[in-house]
PDB file of C-alpha atoms in Angstrom:
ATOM      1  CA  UNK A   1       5.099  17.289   6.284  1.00  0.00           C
ATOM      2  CA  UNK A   2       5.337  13.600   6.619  1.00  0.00           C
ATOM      3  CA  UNK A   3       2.474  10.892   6.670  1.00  0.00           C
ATOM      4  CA  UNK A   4       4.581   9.186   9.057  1.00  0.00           C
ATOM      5  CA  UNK A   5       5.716  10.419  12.715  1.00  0.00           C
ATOM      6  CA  UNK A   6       8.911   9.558  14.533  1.00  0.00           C
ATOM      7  CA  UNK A   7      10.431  11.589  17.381  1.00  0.00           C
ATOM      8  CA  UNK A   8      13.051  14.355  15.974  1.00  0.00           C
ATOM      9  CA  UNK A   9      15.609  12.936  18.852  1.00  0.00           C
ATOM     10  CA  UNK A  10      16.499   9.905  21.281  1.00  0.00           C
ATOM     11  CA  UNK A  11      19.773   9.286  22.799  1.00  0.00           C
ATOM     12  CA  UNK A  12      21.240   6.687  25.748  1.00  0.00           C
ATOM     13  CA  UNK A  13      24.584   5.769  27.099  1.00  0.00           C
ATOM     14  CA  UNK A  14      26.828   2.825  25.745  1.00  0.00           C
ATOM     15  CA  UNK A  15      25.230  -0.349  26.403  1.00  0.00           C
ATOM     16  CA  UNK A  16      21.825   0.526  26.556  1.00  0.00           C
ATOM     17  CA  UNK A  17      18.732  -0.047  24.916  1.00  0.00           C
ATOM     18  CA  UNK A  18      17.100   2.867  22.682  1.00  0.00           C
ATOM     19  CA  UNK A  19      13.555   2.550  20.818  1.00  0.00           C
ATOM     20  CA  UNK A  20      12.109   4.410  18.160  1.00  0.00           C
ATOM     21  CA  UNK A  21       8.624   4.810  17.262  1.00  0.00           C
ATOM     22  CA  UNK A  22       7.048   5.422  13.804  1.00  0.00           C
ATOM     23  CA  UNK A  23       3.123   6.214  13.868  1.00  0.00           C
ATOM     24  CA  UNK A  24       1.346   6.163  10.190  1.00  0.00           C
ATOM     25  CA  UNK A  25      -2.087   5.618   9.169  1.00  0.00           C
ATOM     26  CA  UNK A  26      -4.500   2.466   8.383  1.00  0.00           C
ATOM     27  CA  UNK A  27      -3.485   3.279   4.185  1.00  0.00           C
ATOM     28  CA  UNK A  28       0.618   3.028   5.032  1.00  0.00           C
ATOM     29  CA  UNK A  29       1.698   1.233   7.744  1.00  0.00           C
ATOM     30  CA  UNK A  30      -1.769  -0.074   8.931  1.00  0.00           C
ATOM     31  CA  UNK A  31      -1.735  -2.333   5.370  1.00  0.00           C
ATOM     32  CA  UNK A  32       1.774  -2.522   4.388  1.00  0.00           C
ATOM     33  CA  UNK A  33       5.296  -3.507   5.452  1.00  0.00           C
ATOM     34  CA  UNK A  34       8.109  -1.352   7.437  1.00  0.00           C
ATOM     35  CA  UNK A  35      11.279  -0.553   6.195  1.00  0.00           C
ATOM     36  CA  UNK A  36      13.995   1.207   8.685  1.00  0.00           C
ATOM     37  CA  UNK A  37      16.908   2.969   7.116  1.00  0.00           C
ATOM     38  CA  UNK A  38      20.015   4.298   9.250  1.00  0.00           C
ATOM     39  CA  UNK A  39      22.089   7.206   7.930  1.00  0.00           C
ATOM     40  CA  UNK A  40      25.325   7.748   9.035  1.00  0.00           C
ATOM     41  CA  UNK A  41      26.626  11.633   8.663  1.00  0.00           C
ATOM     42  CA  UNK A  42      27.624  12.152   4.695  1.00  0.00           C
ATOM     43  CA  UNK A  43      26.589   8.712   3.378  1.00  0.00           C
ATOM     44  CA  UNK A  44      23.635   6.995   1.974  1.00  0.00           C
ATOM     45  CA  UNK A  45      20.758   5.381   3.681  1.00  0.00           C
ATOM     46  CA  UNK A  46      21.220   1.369   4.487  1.00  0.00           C
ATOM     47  CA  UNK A  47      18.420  -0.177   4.834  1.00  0.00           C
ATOM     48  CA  UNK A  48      18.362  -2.094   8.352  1.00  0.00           C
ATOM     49  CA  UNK A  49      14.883  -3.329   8.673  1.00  0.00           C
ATOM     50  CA  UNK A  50      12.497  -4.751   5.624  1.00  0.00           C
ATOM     51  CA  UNK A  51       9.054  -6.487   6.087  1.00  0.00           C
ATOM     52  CA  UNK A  52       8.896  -4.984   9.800  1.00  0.00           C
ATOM     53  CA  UNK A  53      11.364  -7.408  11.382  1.00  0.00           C
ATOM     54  CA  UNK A  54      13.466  -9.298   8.955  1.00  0.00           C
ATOM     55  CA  UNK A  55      17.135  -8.291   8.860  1.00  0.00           C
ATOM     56  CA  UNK A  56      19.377  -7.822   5.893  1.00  0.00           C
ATOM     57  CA  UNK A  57      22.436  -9.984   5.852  1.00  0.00           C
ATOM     58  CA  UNK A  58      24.901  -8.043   8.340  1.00  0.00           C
ATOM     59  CA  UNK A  59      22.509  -6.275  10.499  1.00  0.00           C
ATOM     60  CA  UNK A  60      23.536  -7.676  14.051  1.00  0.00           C
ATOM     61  CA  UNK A  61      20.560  -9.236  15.879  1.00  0.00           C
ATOM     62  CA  UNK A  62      21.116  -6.408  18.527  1.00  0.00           C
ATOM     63  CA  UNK A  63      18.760  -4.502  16.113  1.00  0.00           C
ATOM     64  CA  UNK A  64      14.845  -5.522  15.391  1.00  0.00           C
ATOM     65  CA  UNK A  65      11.714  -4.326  14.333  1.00  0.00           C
ATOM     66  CA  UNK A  66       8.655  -4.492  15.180  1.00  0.00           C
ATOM     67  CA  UNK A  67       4.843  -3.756  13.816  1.00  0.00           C
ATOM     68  CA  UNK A  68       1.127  -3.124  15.567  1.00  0.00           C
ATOM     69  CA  UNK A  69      -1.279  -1.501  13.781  1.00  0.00           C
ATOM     70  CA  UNK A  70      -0.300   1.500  12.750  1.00  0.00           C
ATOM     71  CA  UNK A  71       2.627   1.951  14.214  1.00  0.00           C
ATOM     72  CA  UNK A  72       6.512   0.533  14.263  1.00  0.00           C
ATOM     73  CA  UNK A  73       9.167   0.524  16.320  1.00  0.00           C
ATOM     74  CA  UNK A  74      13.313   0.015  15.734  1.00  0.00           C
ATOM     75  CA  UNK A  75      14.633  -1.174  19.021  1.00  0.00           C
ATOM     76  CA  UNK A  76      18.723  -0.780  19.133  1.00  0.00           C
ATOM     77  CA  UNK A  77      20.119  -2.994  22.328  1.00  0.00           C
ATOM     78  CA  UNK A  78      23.790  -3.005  23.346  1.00  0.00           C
ATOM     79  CA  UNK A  79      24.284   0.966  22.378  1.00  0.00           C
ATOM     80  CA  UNK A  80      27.553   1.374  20.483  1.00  0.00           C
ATOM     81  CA  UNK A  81      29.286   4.933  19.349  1.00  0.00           C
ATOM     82  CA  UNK A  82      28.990   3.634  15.628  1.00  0.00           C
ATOM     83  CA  UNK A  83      25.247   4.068  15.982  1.00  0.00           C
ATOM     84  CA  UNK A  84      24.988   7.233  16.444  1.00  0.00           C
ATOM     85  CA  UNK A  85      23.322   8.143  13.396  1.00  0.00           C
ATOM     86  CA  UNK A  86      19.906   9.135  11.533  1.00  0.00           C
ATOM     87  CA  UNK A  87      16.717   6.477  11.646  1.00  0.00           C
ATOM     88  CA  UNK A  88      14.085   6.895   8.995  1.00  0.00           C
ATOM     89  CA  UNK A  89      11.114   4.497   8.834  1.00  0.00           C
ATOM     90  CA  UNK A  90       9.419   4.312   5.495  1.00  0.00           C
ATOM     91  CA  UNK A  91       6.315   1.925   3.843  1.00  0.00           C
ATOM     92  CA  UNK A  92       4.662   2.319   0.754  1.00  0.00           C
ATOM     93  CA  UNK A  93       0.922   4.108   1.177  1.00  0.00           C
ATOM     94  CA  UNK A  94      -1.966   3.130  -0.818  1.00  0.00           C
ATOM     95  CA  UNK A  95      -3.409   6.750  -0.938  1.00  0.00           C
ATOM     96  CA  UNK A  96      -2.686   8.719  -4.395  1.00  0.00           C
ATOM     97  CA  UNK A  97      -2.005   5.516  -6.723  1.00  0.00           C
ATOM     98  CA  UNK A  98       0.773   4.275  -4.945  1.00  0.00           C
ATOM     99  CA  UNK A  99       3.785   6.359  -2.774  1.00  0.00           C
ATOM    100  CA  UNK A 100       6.573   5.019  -0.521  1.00  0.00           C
ATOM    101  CA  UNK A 101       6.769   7.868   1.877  1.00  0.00           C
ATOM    102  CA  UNK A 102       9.887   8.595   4.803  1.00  0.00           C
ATOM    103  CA  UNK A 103       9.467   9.755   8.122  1.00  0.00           C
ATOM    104  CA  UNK A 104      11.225  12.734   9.038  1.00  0.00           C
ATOM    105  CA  UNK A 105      13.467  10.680  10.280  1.00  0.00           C
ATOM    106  CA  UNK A 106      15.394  10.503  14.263  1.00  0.00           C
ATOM    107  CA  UNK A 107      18.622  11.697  15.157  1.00  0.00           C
ATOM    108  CA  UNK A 108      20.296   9.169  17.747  1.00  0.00           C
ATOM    109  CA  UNK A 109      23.200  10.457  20.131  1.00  0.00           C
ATOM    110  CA  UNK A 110      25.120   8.020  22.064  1.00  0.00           C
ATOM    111  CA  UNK A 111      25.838   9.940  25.240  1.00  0.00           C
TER     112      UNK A 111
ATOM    113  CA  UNK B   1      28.987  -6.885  -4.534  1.00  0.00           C
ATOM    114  CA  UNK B   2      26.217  -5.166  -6.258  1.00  0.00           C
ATOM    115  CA  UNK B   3      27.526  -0.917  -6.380  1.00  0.00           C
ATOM    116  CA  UNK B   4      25.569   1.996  -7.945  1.00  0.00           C
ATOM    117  CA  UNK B   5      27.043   5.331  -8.897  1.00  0.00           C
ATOM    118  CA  UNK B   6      24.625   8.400 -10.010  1.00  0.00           C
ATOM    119  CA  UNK B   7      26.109  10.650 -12.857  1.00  0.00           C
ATOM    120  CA  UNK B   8      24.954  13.904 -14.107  1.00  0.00           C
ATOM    121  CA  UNK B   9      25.589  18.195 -14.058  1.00  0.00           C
ATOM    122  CA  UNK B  10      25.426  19.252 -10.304  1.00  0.00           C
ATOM    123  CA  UNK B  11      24.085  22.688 -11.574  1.00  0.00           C
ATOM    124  CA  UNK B  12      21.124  22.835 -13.487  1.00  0.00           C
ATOM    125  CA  UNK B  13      19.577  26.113 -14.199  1.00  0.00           C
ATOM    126  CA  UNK B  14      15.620  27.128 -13.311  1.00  0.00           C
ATOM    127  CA  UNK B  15      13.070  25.939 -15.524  1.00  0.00           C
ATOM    128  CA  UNK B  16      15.546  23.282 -17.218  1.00  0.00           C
ATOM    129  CA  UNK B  17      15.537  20.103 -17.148  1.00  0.00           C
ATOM    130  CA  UNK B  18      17.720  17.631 -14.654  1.00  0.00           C
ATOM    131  CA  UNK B  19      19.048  14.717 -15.838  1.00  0.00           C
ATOM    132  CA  UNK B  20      21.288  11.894 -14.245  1.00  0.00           C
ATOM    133  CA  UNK B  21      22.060   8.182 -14.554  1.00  0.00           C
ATOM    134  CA  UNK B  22      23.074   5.918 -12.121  1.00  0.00           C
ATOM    135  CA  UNK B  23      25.417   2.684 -13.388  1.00  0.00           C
ATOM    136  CA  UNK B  24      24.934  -0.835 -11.849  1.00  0.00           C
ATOM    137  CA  UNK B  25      27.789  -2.840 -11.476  1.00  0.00           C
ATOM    138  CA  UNK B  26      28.604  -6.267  -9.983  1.00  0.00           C
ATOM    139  CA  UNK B  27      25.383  -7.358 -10.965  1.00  0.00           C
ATOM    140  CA  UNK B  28      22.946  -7.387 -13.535  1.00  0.00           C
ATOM    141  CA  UNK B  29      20.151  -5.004 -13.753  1.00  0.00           C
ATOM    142  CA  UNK B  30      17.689  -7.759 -14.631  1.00  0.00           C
ATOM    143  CA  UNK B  31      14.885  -8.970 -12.068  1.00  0.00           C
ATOM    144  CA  UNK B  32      14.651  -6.037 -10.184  1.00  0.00           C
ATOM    145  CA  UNK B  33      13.144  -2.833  -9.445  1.00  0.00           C
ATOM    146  CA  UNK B  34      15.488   0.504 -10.000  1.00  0.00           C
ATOM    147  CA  UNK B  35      14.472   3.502  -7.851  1.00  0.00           C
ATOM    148  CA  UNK B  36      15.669   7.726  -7.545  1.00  0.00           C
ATOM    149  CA  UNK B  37      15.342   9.129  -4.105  1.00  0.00           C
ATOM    150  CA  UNK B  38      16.284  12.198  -3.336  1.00  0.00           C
ATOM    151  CA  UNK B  39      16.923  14.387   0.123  1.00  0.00           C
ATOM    152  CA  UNK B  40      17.129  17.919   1.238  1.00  0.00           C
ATOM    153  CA  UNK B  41      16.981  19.914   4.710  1.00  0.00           C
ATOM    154  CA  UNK B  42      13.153  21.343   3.480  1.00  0.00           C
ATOM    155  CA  UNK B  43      11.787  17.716   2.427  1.00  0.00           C
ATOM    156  CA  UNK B  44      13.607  15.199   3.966  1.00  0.00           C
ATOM    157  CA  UNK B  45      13.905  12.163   2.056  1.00  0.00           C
ATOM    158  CA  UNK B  46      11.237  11.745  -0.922  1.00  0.00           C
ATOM    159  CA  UNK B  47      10.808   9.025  -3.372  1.00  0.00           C
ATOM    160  CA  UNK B  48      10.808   9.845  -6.743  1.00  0.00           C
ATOM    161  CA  UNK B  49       9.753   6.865  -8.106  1.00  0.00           C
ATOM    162  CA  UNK B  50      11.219   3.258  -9.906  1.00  0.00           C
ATOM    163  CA  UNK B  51      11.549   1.350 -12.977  1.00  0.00           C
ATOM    164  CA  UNK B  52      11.286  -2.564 -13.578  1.00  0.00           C
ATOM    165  CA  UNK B  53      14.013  -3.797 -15.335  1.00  0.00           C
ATOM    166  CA  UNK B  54      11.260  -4.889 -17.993  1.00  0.00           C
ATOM    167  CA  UNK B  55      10.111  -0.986 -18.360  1.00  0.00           C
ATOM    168  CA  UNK B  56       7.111  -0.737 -16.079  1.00  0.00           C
ATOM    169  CA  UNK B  57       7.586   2.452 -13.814  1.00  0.00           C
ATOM    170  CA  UNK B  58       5.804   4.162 -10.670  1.00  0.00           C
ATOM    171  CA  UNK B  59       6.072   7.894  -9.609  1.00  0.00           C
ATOM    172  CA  UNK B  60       5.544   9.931  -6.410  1.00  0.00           C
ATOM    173  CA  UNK B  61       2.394  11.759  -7.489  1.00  0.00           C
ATOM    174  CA  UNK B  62       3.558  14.934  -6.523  1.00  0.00           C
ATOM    175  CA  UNK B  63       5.964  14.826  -9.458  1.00  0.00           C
ATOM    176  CA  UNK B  64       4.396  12.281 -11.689  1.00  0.00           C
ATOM    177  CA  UNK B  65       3.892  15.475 -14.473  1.00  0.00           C
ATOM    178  CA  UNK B  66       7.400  16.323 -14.336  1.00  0.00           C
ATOM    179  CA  UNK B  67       9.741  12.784 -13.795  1.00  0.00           C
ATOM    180  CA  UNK B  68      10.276  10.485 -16.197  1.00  0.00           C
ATOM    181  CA  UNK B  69      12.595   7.276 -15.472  1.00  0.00           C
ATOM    182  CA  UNK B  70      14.157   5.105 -18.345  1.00  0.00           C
ATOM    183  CA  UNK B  71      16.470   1.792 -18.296  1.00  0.00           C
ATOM    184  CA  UNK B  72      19.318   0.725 -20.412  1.00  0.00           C
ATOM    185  CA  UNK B  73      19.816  -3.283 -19.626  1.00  0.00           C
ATOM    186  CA  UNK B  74      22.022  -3.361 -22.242  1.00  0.00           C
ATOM    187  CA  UNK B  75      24.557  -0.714 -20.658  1.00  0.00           C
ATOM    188  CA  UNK B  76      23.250  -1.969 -16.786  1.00  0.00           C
ATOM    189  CA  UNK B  77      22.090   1.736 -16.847  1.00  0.00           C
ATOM    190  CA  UNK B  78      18.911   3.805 -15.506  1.00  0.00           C
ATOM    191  CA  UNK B  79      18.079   7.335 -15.882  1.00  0.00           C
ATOM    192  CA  UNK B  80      16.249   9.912 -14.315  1.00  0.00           C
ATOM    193  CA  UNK B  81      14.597  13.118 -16.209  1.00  0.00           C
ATOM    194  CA  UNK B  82      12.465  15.947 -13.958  1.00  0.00           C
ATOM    195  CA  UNK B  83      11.327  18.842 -15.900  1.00  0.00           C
ATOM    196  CA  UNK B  84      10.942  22.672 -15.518  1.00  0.00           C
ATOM    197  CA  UNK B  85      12.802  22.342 -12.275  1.00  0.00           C
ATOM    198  CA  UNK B  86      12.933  25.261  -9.428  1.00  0.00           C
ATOM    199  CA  UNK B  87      15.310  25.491  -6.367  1.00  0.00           C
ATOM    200  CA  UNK B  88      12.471  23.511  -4.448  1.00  0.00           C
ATOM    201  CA  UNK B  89      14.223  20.729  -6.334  1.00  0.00           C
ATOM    202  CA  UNK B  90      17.910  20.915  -5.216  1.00  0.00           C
ATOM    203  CA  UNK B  91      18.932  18.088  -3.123  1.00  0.00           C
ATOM    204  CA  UNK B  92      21.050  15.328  -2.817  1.00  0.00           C
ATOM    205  CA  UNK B  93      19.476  12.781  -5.247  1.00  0.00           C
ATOM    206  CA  UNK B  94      20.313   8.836  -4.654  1.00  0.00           C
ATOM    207  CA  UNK B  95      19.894   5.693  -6.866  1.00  0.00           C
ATOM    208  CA  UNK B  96      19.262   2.918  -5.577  1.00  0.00           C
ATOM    209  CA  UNK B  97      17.688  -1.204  -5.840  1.00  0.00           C
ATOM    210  CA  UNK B  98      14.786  -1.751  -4.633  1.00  0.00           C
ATOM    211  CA  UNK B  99      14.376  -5.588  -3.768  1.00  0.00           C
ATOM    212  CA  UNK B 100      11.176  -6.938  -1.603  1.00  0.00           C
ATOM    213  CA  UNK B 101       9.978  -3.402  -1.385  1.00  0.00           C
ATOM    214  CA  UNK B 102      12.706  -2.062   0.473  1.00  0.00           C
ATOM    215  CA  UNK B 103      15.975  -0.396  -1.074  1.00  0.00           C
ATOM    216  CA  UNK B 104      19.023  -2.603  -0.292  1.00  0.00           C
ATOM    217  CA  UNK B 105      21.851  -1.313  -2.643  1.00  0.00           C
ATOM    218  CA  UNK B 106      22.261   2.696  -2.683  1.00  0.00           C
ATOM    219  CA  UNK B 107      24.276   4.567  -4.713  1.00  0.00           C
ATOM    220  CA  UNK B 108      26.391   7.553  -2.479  1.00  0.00           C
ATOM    221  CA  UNK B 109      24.134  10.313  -4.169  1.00  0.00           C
ATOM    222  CA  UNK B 110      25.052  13.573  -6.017  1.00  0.00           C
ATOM    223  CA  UNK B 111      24.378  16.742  -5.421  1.00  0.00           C
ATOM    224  CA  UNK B 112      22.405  18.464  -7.625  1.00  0.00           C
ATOM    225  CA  UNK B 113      21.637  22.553  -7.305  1.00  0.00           C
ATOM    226  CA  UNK B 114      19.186  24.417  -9.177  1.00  0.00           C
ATOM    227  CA  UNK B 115      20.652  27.994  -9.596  1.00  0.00           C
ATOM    228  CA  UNK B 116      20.894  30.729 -12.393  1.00  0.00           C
TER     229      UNK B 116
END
């Protein structure tokens, strides 16, 4: 079982806006940075979100993240088909010497 | 364009030992940190653990007896060793950079099974 929460599903039609939450502790995401991975089916993680907001280079701006205590959020605007996918959160937790931990991650469906 | 490709036996019997290496290329291995991650149905995604280029390495707790992660900067190679493994340990396992704490270049993973 995973440190960190997120909700096993969330889905919306083409166009809209879809927001998923990640709830940790005051020893992960309380006292450390965000990271938000998307999976598409049969590849590898890429990571989306680093430092709770800051976007790798080719991330579209219709993606962002955000932080507040101990939780995060990954807010997806302009809902395409191609982002129908997997969303993990992750952040390193200063419990047990050190541990980058995943949430269980959220399946997306564009309706 | 920095690309990372894991290598290794995609059957590895019970109580053996698993070993793969993932190869950097189109960029140098230097000034970074190297990590394994691995995912299956039962666990989700777990971090193994990571390697500075310069030798200094990390490991999830929960396998810290068993892992053991080594670097070749001469061959722009890093390796991953886990011990006395069980079927608890079959999973897709990934290589990838990590780079301000976050993993930006990922290799597309192997599957490894632990089987008799």
């Amino acid at each position: 079982q995973s440190v960190l929460t997120q909700p096993p599903s969330a889905s919306g039609t083409p166009g809209q806006r879809v927001t998923i939450s990640c709830s940790g502790s005051s020893s992960n995401i309380g006292s450390n940075y965000v990271y938000w991975y998307q999976q598409l089916q049969g590849t590898a993680p890429k990571l989306l979100i680093y430092r709770n907001n800051q976007r790798p280079s080719g991330v579209p701006d219709r993606i962002s993240g955000s932080k507040s205590g101990t939780s995060a959020s990954l807010s997806i605007s302009g809902l395409r088909s191609e982002d129908e996918a997997d969303y993990y959160c992750a952040a390193w937790d200063d419990t047990l010497s050190g541990l980058y931990v995943f949430g269980p991650g959220t399946k997306v469906t564009v309706l | 364009q920095v690309q990372l490709q894991e290598s290794g036996p995609g059957l590895v019997k019970p109580a053996e030992t698993l070993s793969l290496t993932c190869t950097v290329s189109g960029g140098s291995i230097s000034g970074y940190y190297w990590s394994w991650i691995r995912q299956s149905p039962g666990r989700g995604v777990e971090w193994i653990g990571y390697i500075y280029y310069r030798g200094g390495t990390s490991y999830n707790p929960s396998l810290k007896t068993r892992v053991t992660i080594s670097i070749d900067t001469s061959r722009n190679q890093f390796s991953l060793r886990l011990s006395s493994v069980t079927a608890a340990d079959t999973a897709v396992y990934y290589c990838a950079r990590s780079h301000g704490g976050g993993s930006d270049y990922w290799g597309p993973g192997t599957l490894v099974t632990v089987s008799a």
